[in-house]
Structure formats: C-alpha cells, structure tokens
Amino acid sequence: MTMASAPDSDATYLLYEGTQYQSYQFLGSHMEERQGMRGINFAVWAPNAKQVNVSGSFNGWDGSNHKMSMSDGVWTLFIPKLEEGTLYKYEIITLDDECYLKSDPYAFHTELRPGTASIVTSLEGYEWQDEEWLATKTSNQFLQQPLLIYEVHLGSWKRKEDGGFYTYLELADELVDYVLERGYTHIELMPLEEHPLDASWGYQVTSYFSVTSRFGSPKDFMVFVDRCHQKGIGVIMDWVPAHYCKDAHGLTRFDGTPLYEYADSRKGENPTWGTQIFDYGKPEVLSFLISNALFWMDVYHIDGLRVDAVYSILTLNFDREGGDRITNEFGGDENLEGIAFLQKLNAVVFSRYPNALMMAEDSSSYPGVTTSVDHGGLGFNYKWNLGYTWNTLEYMKKTQEERGEAEDQLTNSLLNAWEENYILPYAHDEVVHSSKSLLGKMSGDDNWQRFANLRVLYSYMIGHPGKKLLFMGNEFGQMDDWNSESALEWNLLEFEEHQQFEAFVKMMNHFYKAEKALWELDYDPSGFEAIGAEDRSDGLVMFIRKAEKTDEHLVIVCNFKTETHENYRLGVMKQGTYQEVFNSDKPEFGGSGVGNESHLMAEEFACQDRPYSITIHIPPLAAVIFKYTPSEG
C-alpha cells in the first residue's frame, strides 16, 4: 500500500514566494511514520510534468506501480516499509510523453560515480562535539582576526598506494592535524556537492544537497567538520550557484521544460563551460539555492561559503561574443535578477548566521561587493582580490632587468587595498593546466633565486592588507602543475631546499597569527603607511602595519632584487627600539644569512620624510620585518 500526502500549504506557499529557506526539510526523501507504518515520503517539485513516479532498487526500476500525486506543482508519495539505503530516482513523464529518469534534486546522498541514483539517507542522530568552537564565534570576529586559509582538493591532497582516495574519516585524522601544525586558521574545500566528473573538481554539480560519496558518507563528513572545529580550525566550502552541468540525470530540463534554468538559451546556457545557468528570476529557484546555502551551515556546521564565479552571475554577457550580446530592461549589461539573488542570499545568511564567512570569487570591477545590502552592496563580507594575484605573479615572472620598469604592477594593489574587504588568494587556478606551480613561475638563474623569490612574495602577501589563502602544495614548493588525478609531490620533502621552504612557510604562518599589526586593521587605512613609495625602480617595497594600539606596529621591508643593501637608512616616525622579528633570508630557510642586530635604536636623523631613522641591512630577494618598542620614559 502506498499513500500520497500533499505537502503543507504554508511550506509550498513560501517555496513559490522564493522565501522557503529550509525546503530540504519537506522536499526529497524522508523517513517517516504514517498510520503506524514506517516508510519513506518522497516529494519533488516538477510542476510541468504529466506524471511522476518513484522507481528504484525496490521495484526493479519500474515506477509504474508507484505513481506520485501532484498538488501545487509538488509531487508526493509515501511508500511504507522502505528503509534507509534505498536507491531511487524520479521517473518523469513529460507533456510530450517522453520519460526521464532524474536524480532527486534534494537527495542527501548519491551513488558513487558512475552510478547516479539517489540514496535514502537520514542526517539525524550525529552527536556534535563542537560547542566550544560555535560559542567562540562573534559577529565581527573574522574582520578583526587573522584569517589564513589552506585551500584543499580532497581527491588529490594525498592518495593511497593503490591510487584510491583518503576517506573523510582518514582525513579527519591526518589533514586536520597537518593544517593545525602549520598555522592555518581555516580549511577551504573545493566543491563537495555530488558531481559526475572528477576532472570538474566539483564545479559542475548534479546533486546540491549530497556531499560527494567519493570520500564516504554524510555522517563521515560530519566527523571531519567536527574534528576541524574541535582543533580550532574553521571550514569553508566552495559553492557553485552560477551554473550546473547538463548531465541527463541532473537538473537540466528537469520536468521536460527549463525548470531550474532560464528558458531563453542565451541566458540559460554558458557556452564556455557547456553548462546551464540558474534562472534567478524564478522564486522557486531562489528557494532552492538559498535553502542549499543554509543547509550546509544548518546540517554540517560549515562556517562559510566561497561563492564561485560571481562575475558570471552579475552579467548577462559573461564570455559572450560581441554579436550575441543581450541587455536588461534598461539597456545595460547587468543581470539584475542575479544581483538581486546575491543580495538576498547574503541578507538571509547573515540574518541567521551573523558570523558566517561569505566570500565572493569575483573577477569583475563591480562596486560594493563587500558593502552591506542595506547600503546598496552585494552584502558579502569578503572578496577575492584576483587583480592582486594576477599582477603580483606577472611581476614575479619578470627578470631582474624587467622589474625596474614594472614595480607599479607589484604595488598598485596597495592603492586600492580598502575598496573591498579583500582576501589575497594564491589558489588552484594559478597552478593548473600548464600554468606552472607558484615556484615554477618565479624567475631566477637557479633554484636558490626561485625559492628566494617565492619567500619574498609570500612575505609581501603576509604584510599586505587583506586576509590570506594558499592552495595545497604551495607550502612546500610543489614543482609541477597541480594534477587533480594524483597526489601532491610529497616526495619533494626528501630534499633539503623543500624542507627549508616548508619550515619557512610554517614559521611565517605562525608569525602572522601572533602579530596583531598584520590583521587587526586590515580594512582600515589607518593601519597602513607607505615608506619611500616615490622610488618605483629599486625593487624595495616598504611600509608600516599597525595594530589598534598605536604603539604596536611593524616596519616591513621587501627586496625584490638580487642586490644586498648594506647600511641602508630607513626613515621611521618614532623614537625607540626596532627589533628584527622576521627575516626570510635566514640560513635555515635556505637564505644567504644577511640580517640585523637584535635591537636597533632610532636616531634623530631625518630620512624619507620622517624625523627619525634606523640603519639596516636588507638581504637579497628577501623580506625583513622590524617590531617597534617605545623608549622608556
């Protein structure tokens, strides 16, 4: 016996209003008890279907005896005696009498590829142990705190001897401790929603509510997040609301019509990626997407989302050829519905999770990405500074002779560092598809210069206003491009120069976390002061970073040339002692060993428009940082 049961009218009303933010609680498959019988209730939104049936492992994949009933566009059916672990799909009969087998858009678990069936799964019953982590979050914690992110692709961080994946449970033991020991504050995981193709890295999704089965079960993933939190590590997940893949079992033409995507193929398809674009003007799609964002926070305790490909959501003509351009109702290029979606997304997320991290991966110049929605912005609290990434890496590729004419490329990001709340990312896109690893991008006559260049680049990043992100492998000097089909080049750590570089990055990360001047006023111009900026050809980039306590500041000197500066006179604002507290040129890091005495007293000798100065040694291709201590009395 099967029973149909219409969903709650209030729930469906909110779905159609675009304000149903927990739609996963009644759509999808849920274990229930009806009239004393245990079973599974199935519910799916497919308003334009002629008929929808449930087919699965329990009926030989023939849904003719398990027909669903429709009310207000939502099809439902309760099937008694079915249990957790049941495999199923929806059999969609279209108005043209075509039959599609579709995975459940709200499934909590999905078969391991190449299988595509949804799996009935309960997310109840896990006992979280992260109360202390959740209690320590405050609404402004992250803007005024260190944020140092380790970006990870779980499928290629490490592999087993047979080439198999590490599981969520194994990674909870190994990866979490690795990140903790190296000083990172957060792990960012490349998309974890179920996807059919490993090579997409998770960016072309079929099941938005299913954590990928490649590494284990949903509750295994809960263990991973829980372990991160118990060790004081936050978890950020890449999230992909910009597009989805066209695989037949996914969302594309779900009920025989363009249901989740725009009906106009010019708006509904991304020609570059070969994917479908969500219809941001459809309330039910907004309910789906915003519910999904909250789902990862509600159910898996995710601390934030890095929203992928924001530029493609903001514009109607992303990667579109000139002759095929389309405009909005005002004749402009902006996707007004996409903009409204992002604003609504952030407003809702922050209303429920005021301390969430909402990060925009946005390569456009759209203004106000991190301005609040109330003030007309998109409402994110962070934006990736991709201009910083591209320009600094282009500079580091240049020879010593070329750098003299290109220093603006390195320092222009300091002029607009406060336009948004920026994150400075050296992420996966910079080290893949024959683009070379970060170490491989560094210019130099030999390995010594390449490693020294990478040390001074990282030091500059640590000193530069903005939060920080490094992709896995960059912490020990990966030599080759990142290959998602195999593990990182861990064997490199058998060589001294990679061991030294890893030691440098570890020291740098812990130094960053310990010094308030490097993060407390990241988004306040009063926390930064340039030194000697008028000379744009000497390879020296010098500035001061300040903490909220005005006497607590660091003087940062970065030398991007191979020349050593002996007895260089550096202008400072205050009398007192300046102590070298950071030097990327130390011998234990593979450097040449040029350094400074432990305490340097400021002299009353004007220099660089400052009333006092100190005399320092600046090592080649290196950064030195001095900490100020006021004079007693």
GROMACS .gro file of N, CA and C in nm, residues 284-387:
model
  312
  284GLU      N    1   1.102   2.989  -0.705
  284GLU     CA    2   1.130   2.854  -0.658
  284GLU      C    3   1.279   2.821  -0.667
  285VAL      N    4   1.348   2.878  -0.766
  285VAL     CA    5   1.493   2.858  -0.778
  285VAL      C    6   1.566   2.930  -0.665
  286LEU      N    7   1.518   3.049  -0.629
  286LEU     CA    8   1.577   3.120  -0.515
  286LEU      C    9   1.560   3.039  -0.388
  287SER      N   10   1.442   2.979  -0.369
  287SER     CA   11   1.420   2.895  -0.251
  287SER      C   12   1.517   2.777  -0.251
  288PHE      N   13   1.539   2.718  -0.367
  288PHE     CA   14   1.631   2.605  -0.379
  288PHE      C   15   1.774   2.646  -0.342
  289LEU      N   16   1.822   2.755  -0.401
  289LEU     CA   17   1.961   2.794  -0.383
  289LEU      C   18   1.988   2.844  -0.241
  290ILE      N   19   1.900   2.929  -0.189
  290ILE     CA   20   1.925   2.983  -0.055
  290ILE      C   21   1.907   2.873   0.050
  291SER      N   22   1.810   2.785   0.029
  291SER     CA   23   1.799   2.669   0.118
  291SER      C   24   1.927   2.587   0.117
  292ASN      N   25   1.987   2.573  -0.001
  292ASN     CA   26   2.107   2.493  -0.011
  292ASN      C   27   2.224   2.558   0.063
  293ALA      N   28   2.238   2.689   0.049
  293ALA     CA   29   2.345   2.759   0.122
  293ALA      C   30   2.329   2.739   0.272
  294LEU      N   31   2.208   2.755   0.321
  294LEU     CA   32   2.182   2.740   0.464
  294LEU      C   33   2.196   2.594   0.508
  295PHE      N   34   2.162   2.502   0.420
  295PHE     CA   35   2.169   2.359   0.451
  295PHE      C   36   2.309   2.320   0.500
  296TRP      N   37   2.411   2.368   0.430
  296TRP     CA   38   2.548   2.330   0.467
  296TRP      C   39   2.586   2.387   0.603
  297MET      N   40   2.526   2.499   0.640
  297MET     CA   41   2.551   2.556   0.773
  297MET      C   42   2.462   2.491   0.878
  298ASP      N   43   2.336   2.469   0.844
  298ASP     CA   44   2.242   2.407   0.938
  298ASP      C   45   2.285   2.266   0.976
  299VAL      N   46   2.315   2.186   0.875
  299VAL     CA   47   2.331   2.042   0.894
  299VAL      C   48   2.477   2.002   0.917
  300TYR      N   49   2.569   2.067   0.844
  300TYR     CA   50   2.709   2.026   0.851
  300TYR      C   51   2.797   2.125   0.928
  301HIS      N   52   2.739   2.229   0.982
  301HIS     CA   53   2.812   2.328   1.062
  301HIS      C   54   2.923   2.398   0.984
  302ILE      N   55   2.908   2.407   0.852
  302ILE     CA   56   3.006   2.478   0.769
  302ILE      C   57   3.011   2.624   0.814
  303ASP      N   58   3.130   2.681   0.819
  303ASP     CA   59   3.148   2.817   0.871
  303ASP      C   60   3.131   2.924   0.765
  304GLY      N   61   3.136   2.886   0.640
  304GLY     CA   62   3.119   2.987   0.537
  304GLY      C   63   3.128   2.927   0.398
  305LEU      N   64   3.095   3.010   0.299
  305LEU     CA   65   3.093   2.968   0.160
  305LEU      C   66   3.178   3.062   0.076
  306ARG      N   67   3.260   3.005  -0.008
  306ARG     CA   68   3.328   3.082  -0.112
  306ARG      C   69   3.242   3.065  -0.237
  307VAL      N   70   3.177   3.172  -0.279
  307VAL     CA   71   3.080   3.165  -0.388
  307VAL      C   72   3.155   3.179  -0.520
  308ASP      N   73   3.149   3.074  -0.599
  308ASP     CA   74   3.228   3.066  -0.722
  308ASP      C   75   3.163   3.146  -0.835
  309ALA      N   76   3.250   3.203  -0.920
  309ALA     CA   77   3.209   3.263  -1.048
  309ALA      C   78   3.102   3.371  -1.033
  310VAL      N   79   3.121   3.459  -0.937
  310VAL     CA   80   3.023   3.565  -0.912
  310VAL      C   81   3.008   3.656  -1.035
  311TYR      N   82   3.118   3.682  -1.104
  311TYR     CA   83   3.110   3.768  -1.222
  311TYR      C   84   3.008   3.715  -1.321
  312SER      N   85   3.001   3.583  -1.339
  312SER     CA   86   2.907   3.526  -1.436
  312SER      C   87   2.763   3.543  -1.392
  313ILE      N   88   2.741   3.564  -1.261
  313ILE     CA   89   2.605   3.589  -1.211
  313ILE      C   90   2.568   3.735  -1.228
  314LEU      N   91   2.665   3.823  -1.223
  314LEU     CA   92   2.639   3.967  -1.227
  314LEU      C   93   2.608   4.019  -1.367
  315THR      N   94   2.655   3.948  -1.469
  315THR     CA   95   2.642   3.999  -1.606
  315THR      C   96   2.563   3.904  -1.694
  316LEU      N   97   2.496   3.960  -1.792
  316LEU     CA   98   2.421   3.880  -1.888
  316LEU      C   99   2.511   3.828  -2.000
  317ASN      N  100   2.632   3.880  -2.010
  317ASN     CA  101   2.716   3.852  -2.126
  317ASN      C  102   2.854   3.799  -2.088
  318PHE      N  103   2.858   3.718  -1.985
  318PHE     CA  104   2.984   3.658  -1.942
  318PHE      C  105   3.037   3.569  -2.053
  319ASP      N  106   3.158   3.599  -2.102
  319ASP     CA  107   3.223   3.521  -2.208
  319ASP      C  108   3.138   3.509  -2.333
  320ARG      N  109   3.055   3.610  -2.359
  320ARG     CA  110   2.968   3.604  -2.476
  320ARG      C  111   3.030   3.686  -2.589
  321GLU      N  112   3.024   3.636  -2.711
  321GLU     CA  113   3.077   3.707  -2.825
  321GLU      C  114   2.996   3.835  -2.850
  322GLY      N  115   3.061   3.935  -2.905
  322GLY     CA  116   3.001   4.068  -2.920
  322GLY      C  117   2.870   4.069  -2.996
  323GLY      N  118   2.859   3.990  -3.102
  323GLY     CA  119   2.738   3.994  -3.184
  323GLY      C  120   2.618   3.927  -3.121
  324ASP      N  121   2.640   3.855  -3.013
  324ASP     CA  122   2.531   3.780  -2.949
  324ASP      C  123   2.496   3.838  -2.812
  325ARG      N  124   2.531   3.965  -2.790
  325ARG     CA  125   2.511   4.024  -2.657
  325ARG      C  126   2.364   4.053  -2.633
  326ILE      N  127   2.323   4.043  -2.506
  326ILE     CA  128   2.186   4.075  -2.467
  326ILE      C  129   2.191   4.180  -2.357
  327THR      N  130   2.079   4.248  -2.338
  327THR     CA  131   2.073   4.357  -2.240
  327THR      C  132   1.954   4.339  -2.147
  328ASN      N  133   1.958   4.408  -2.035
  328ASN     CA  134   1.846   4.405  -1.942
  328ASN      C  135   1.742   4.508  -1.984
  329GLU      N  136   1.636   4.524  -1.905
  329GLU     CA  137   1.525   4.612  -1.943
  329GLU      C  138   1.567   4.758  -1.954
  330PHE      N  139   1.681   4.793  -1.894
  330PHE     CA  140   1.729   4.931  -1.901
  330PHE      C  141   1.839   4.949  -2.004
  331GLY      N  142   1.864   4.844  -2.082
  331GLY     CA  143   1.965   4.851  -2.186
  331GLY      C  144   2.106   4.821  -2.137
  332GLY      N  145   2.118   4.780  -2.012
  332GLY     CA  146   2.250   4.755  -1.956
  332GLY      C  147   2.291   4.609  -1.963
  333ASP      N  148   2.414   4.584  -1.921
  333ASP     CA  149   2.474   4.452  -1.927
  333ASP      C  150   2.448   4.369  -1.802
  334GLU      N  151   2.404   4.435  -1.694
  334GLU     CA  152   2.391   4.366  -1.566
  334GLU      C  153   2.274   4.267  -1.566
  335ASN      N  154   2.295   4.155  -1.501
  335ASN     CA  155   2.184   4.062  -1.477
  335ASN      C  156   2.118   4.107  -1.346
  336LEU      N  157   2.014   4.184  -1.357
  336LEU     CA  158   1.950   4.243  -1.239
  336LEU      C  159   1.896   4.135  -1.146
  337GLU      N  160   1.848   4.026  -1.205
  337GLU     CA  161   1.797   3.916  -1.122
  337GLU      C  162   1.911   3.846  -1.047
  338GLY      N  163   2.026   3.832  -1.113
  338GLY     CA  164   2.141   3.772  -1.047
  338GLY      C  165   2.191   3.858  -0.933
  339ILE      N  166   2.194   3.989  -0.954
  339ILE     CA  167   2.236   4.082  -0.848
  339ILE      C  168   2.141   4.072  -0.730
  340ALA      N  169   2.011   4.071  -0.759
  340ALA     CA  170   1.911   4.063  -0.651
  340ALA      C  171   1.924   3.931  -0.575
  341PHE      N  172   1.955   3.823  -0.648
  341PHE     CA  173   1.975   3.693  -0.582
  341PHE      C  174   2.091   3.699  -0.483
  342LEU      N  175   2.204   3.754  -0.525
  342LEU     CA  176   2.321   3.760  -0.436
  342LEU      C  177   2.291   3.846  -0.314
  343GLN      N  178   2.220   3.955  -0.334
  343GLN     CA  179   2.184   4.041  -0.220
  343GLN      C  180   2.093   3.966  -0.123
  344LYS      N  181   1.995   3.897  -0.179
  344LYS     CA  182   1.901   3.823  -0.094
  344LYS      C  183   1.973   3.709  -0.022
  345LEU      N  184   2.059   3.639  -0.094
  345LEU     CA  185   2.137   3.530  -0.035
  345LEU      C  186   2.212   3.579   0.088
  346ASN      N  187   2.288   3.686   0.074
  346ASN     CA  188   2.370   3.734   0.185
  346ASN      C  189   2.286   3.789   0.298
  347ALA      N  190   2.178   3.858   0.265
  347ALA     CA  191   2.091   3.911   0.370
  347ALA      C  192   2.033   3.797   0.454
  348VAL      N  193   1.989   3.691   0.387
  348VAL     CA  194   1.929   3.579   0.460
  348VAL      C  195   2.035   3.505   0.542
  349VAL      N  196   2.150   3.476   0.481
  349VAL     CA  197   2.254   3.404   0.553
  349VAL      C  198   2.296   3.480   0.679
  350PHE      N  199   2.320   3.610   0.667
  350PHE     CA  200   2.368   3.686   0.782
  350PHE      C  201   2.258   3.709   0.886
  351SER      N  202   2.131   3.702   0.843
  351SER     CA  203   2.024   3.713   0.941
  351SER      C  204   2.019   3.590   1.032
  352ARG      N  205   2.067   3.478   0.981
  352ARG     CA  206   2.064   3.353   1.058
  352ARG      C  207   2.202   3.316   1.113
  353TYR      N  208   2.304   3.354   1.041
  353TYR     CA  209   2.442   3.324   1.082
  353TYR      C  210   2.525   3.452   1.071
  354PRO      N  211   2.513   3.542   1.167
  354PRO     CA  212   2.579   3.672   1.155
  354PRO      C  213   2.731   3.664   1.149
  355ASN      N  214   2.789   3.551   1.192
  355ASN     CA  215   2.935   3.537   1.188
  355ASN      C  216   2.981   3.447   1.073
  356ALA      N  217   2.895   3.424   0.975
  356ALA     CA  218   2.934   3.340   0.861
  356ALA      C  219   3.039   3.411   0.777
  357LEU      N  220   3.115   3.332   0.703
  357LEU     CA  221   3.207   3.385   0.603
  357LEU      C  222   3.141   3.369   0.467
  358MET      N  223   3.115   3.479   0.399
  358MET     CA  224   3.057   3.476   0.265
  358MET      C  225   3.155   3.546   0.172
  359MET      N  226   3.222   3.468   0.088
  359MET     CA  227   3.333   3.516   0.009
  359MET      C  228   3.299   3.512  -0.139
  360ALA      N  229   3.321   3.622  -0.207
  360ALA     CA  230   3.291   3.630  -0.350
  360ALA      C  231   3.418   3.606  -0.431
  361GLU      N  232   3.415   3.505  -0.515
  361GLU     CA  233   3.521   3.487  -0.615
  361GLU      C  234   3.475   3.564  -0.738
  362ASP      N  235   3.519   3.688  -0.746
  362ASP     CA  236   3.465   3.780  -0.846
  362ASP      C  237   3.579   3.850  -0.917
  363SER      N  238   3.587   3.831  -1.049
  363SER     CA  239   3.693   3.892  -1.128
  363SER      C  240   3.649   4.022  -1.193
  364SER      N  241   3.530   4.071  -1.160
  364SER     CA  242   3.479   4.194  -1.221
  364SER      C  243   3.519   4.315  -1.138
  365SER      N  244   3.485   4.432  -1.189
  365SER     CA  245   3.507   4.556  -1.116
  365SER      C  246   3.377   4.609  -1.056
  366TYR      N  247   3.279   4.521  -1.042
  366TYR     CA  248   3.150   4.561  -0.985
  366TYR      C  249   3.173   4.622  -0.847
  367PRO      N  250   3.117   4.742  -0.821
  367PRO     CA  251   3.145   4.809  -0.693
  367PRO      C  252   3.058   4.756  -0.579
  368GLY      N  253   3.110   4.765  -0.458
  368GLY     CA  254   3.030   4.734  -0.340
  368GLY      C  255   3.005   4.587  -0.317
  369VAL      N  256   3.096   4.502  -0.358
  369VAL     CA  257   3.076   4.357  -0.336
  369VAL      C  258   3.069   4.327  -0.187
  370THR      N  259   3.150   4.397  -0.107
  370THR     CA  260   3.150   4.372   0.038
  370THR      C  261   3.082   4.486   0.115
  371THR      N  262   3.005   4.565   0.044
  371THR     CA  263   2.920   4.664   0.109
  371THR      C  264   2.789   4.596   0.148
  372SER      N  265   2.733   4.635   0.261
  372SER     CA  266   2.611   4.570   0.308
  372SER      C  267   2.496   4.593   0.210
  373VAL      N  268   2.401   4.500   0.212
  373VAL     CA  269   2.284   4.512   0.126
  373VAL      C  270   2.206   4.638   0.161
  374ASP      N  271   2.200   4.671   0.289
  374ASP     CA  272   2.127   4.791   0.333
  374ASP      C  273   2.184   4.917   0.270
  375HIS      N  274   2.311   4.913   0.233
  375HIS     CA  275   2.375   5.030   0.172
  375HIS      C  276   2.396   5.011   0.021
  376GLY      N  277   2.321   4.919  -0.037
  376GLY     CA  278   2.321   4.903  -0.182
  376GLY      C  279   2.425   4.808  -0.236
  377GLY      N  280   2.501   4.741  -0.150
  377GLY     CA  281   2.603   4.648  -0.195
  377GLY      C  282   2.551   4.508  -0.214
  378LEU      N  283   2.641   4.418  -0.251
  378LEU     CA  284   2.602   4.277  -0.268
  378LEU      C  285   2.593   4.206  -0.135
  379GLY      N  286   2.663   4.256  -0.032
  379GLY     CA  287   2.646   4.201   0.102
  379GLY      C  288   2.743   4.093   0.144
  380PHE      N  289   2.843   4.059   0.059
  380PHE     CA  290   2.946   3.965   0.103
  380PHE      C  291   3.031   4.032   0.211
  381ASN      N  292   3.101   3.952   0.293
  381ASN     CA  293   3.196   4.016   0.384
  381ASN      C  294   3.340   4.002   0.337
  382TYR      N  295   3.364   3.926   0.229
  382TYR     CA  296   3.498   3.919   0.170
  382TYR      C  297   3.488   3.906   0.019
  383LYS      N  298   3.591   3.956  -0.049
  383LYS     CA  299   3.605   3.937  -0.193
  383LYS      C  300   3.748   3.894  -0.223
  384TRP      N  301   3.762   3.794  -0.309
  384TRP     CA  302   3.896   3.756  -0.355
  384TRP      C  303   3.953   3.869  -0.440
  385ASN      N  304   4.077   3.908  -0.411
  385ASN     CA  305   4.145   4.014  -0.487
  385ASN      C  306   4.225   3.947  -0.598
  386LEU      N  307   4.158   3.915  -0.706
  386LEU     CA  308   4.222   3.844  -0.816
  386LEU      C  309   4.318   3.935  -0.893
  387GLY      N  310   4.292   4.065  -0.892
  387GLY     CA  311   4.385   4.158  -0.954
  387GLY      C  312   4.521   4.154  -0.885
   0.00000   0.00000   0.00000
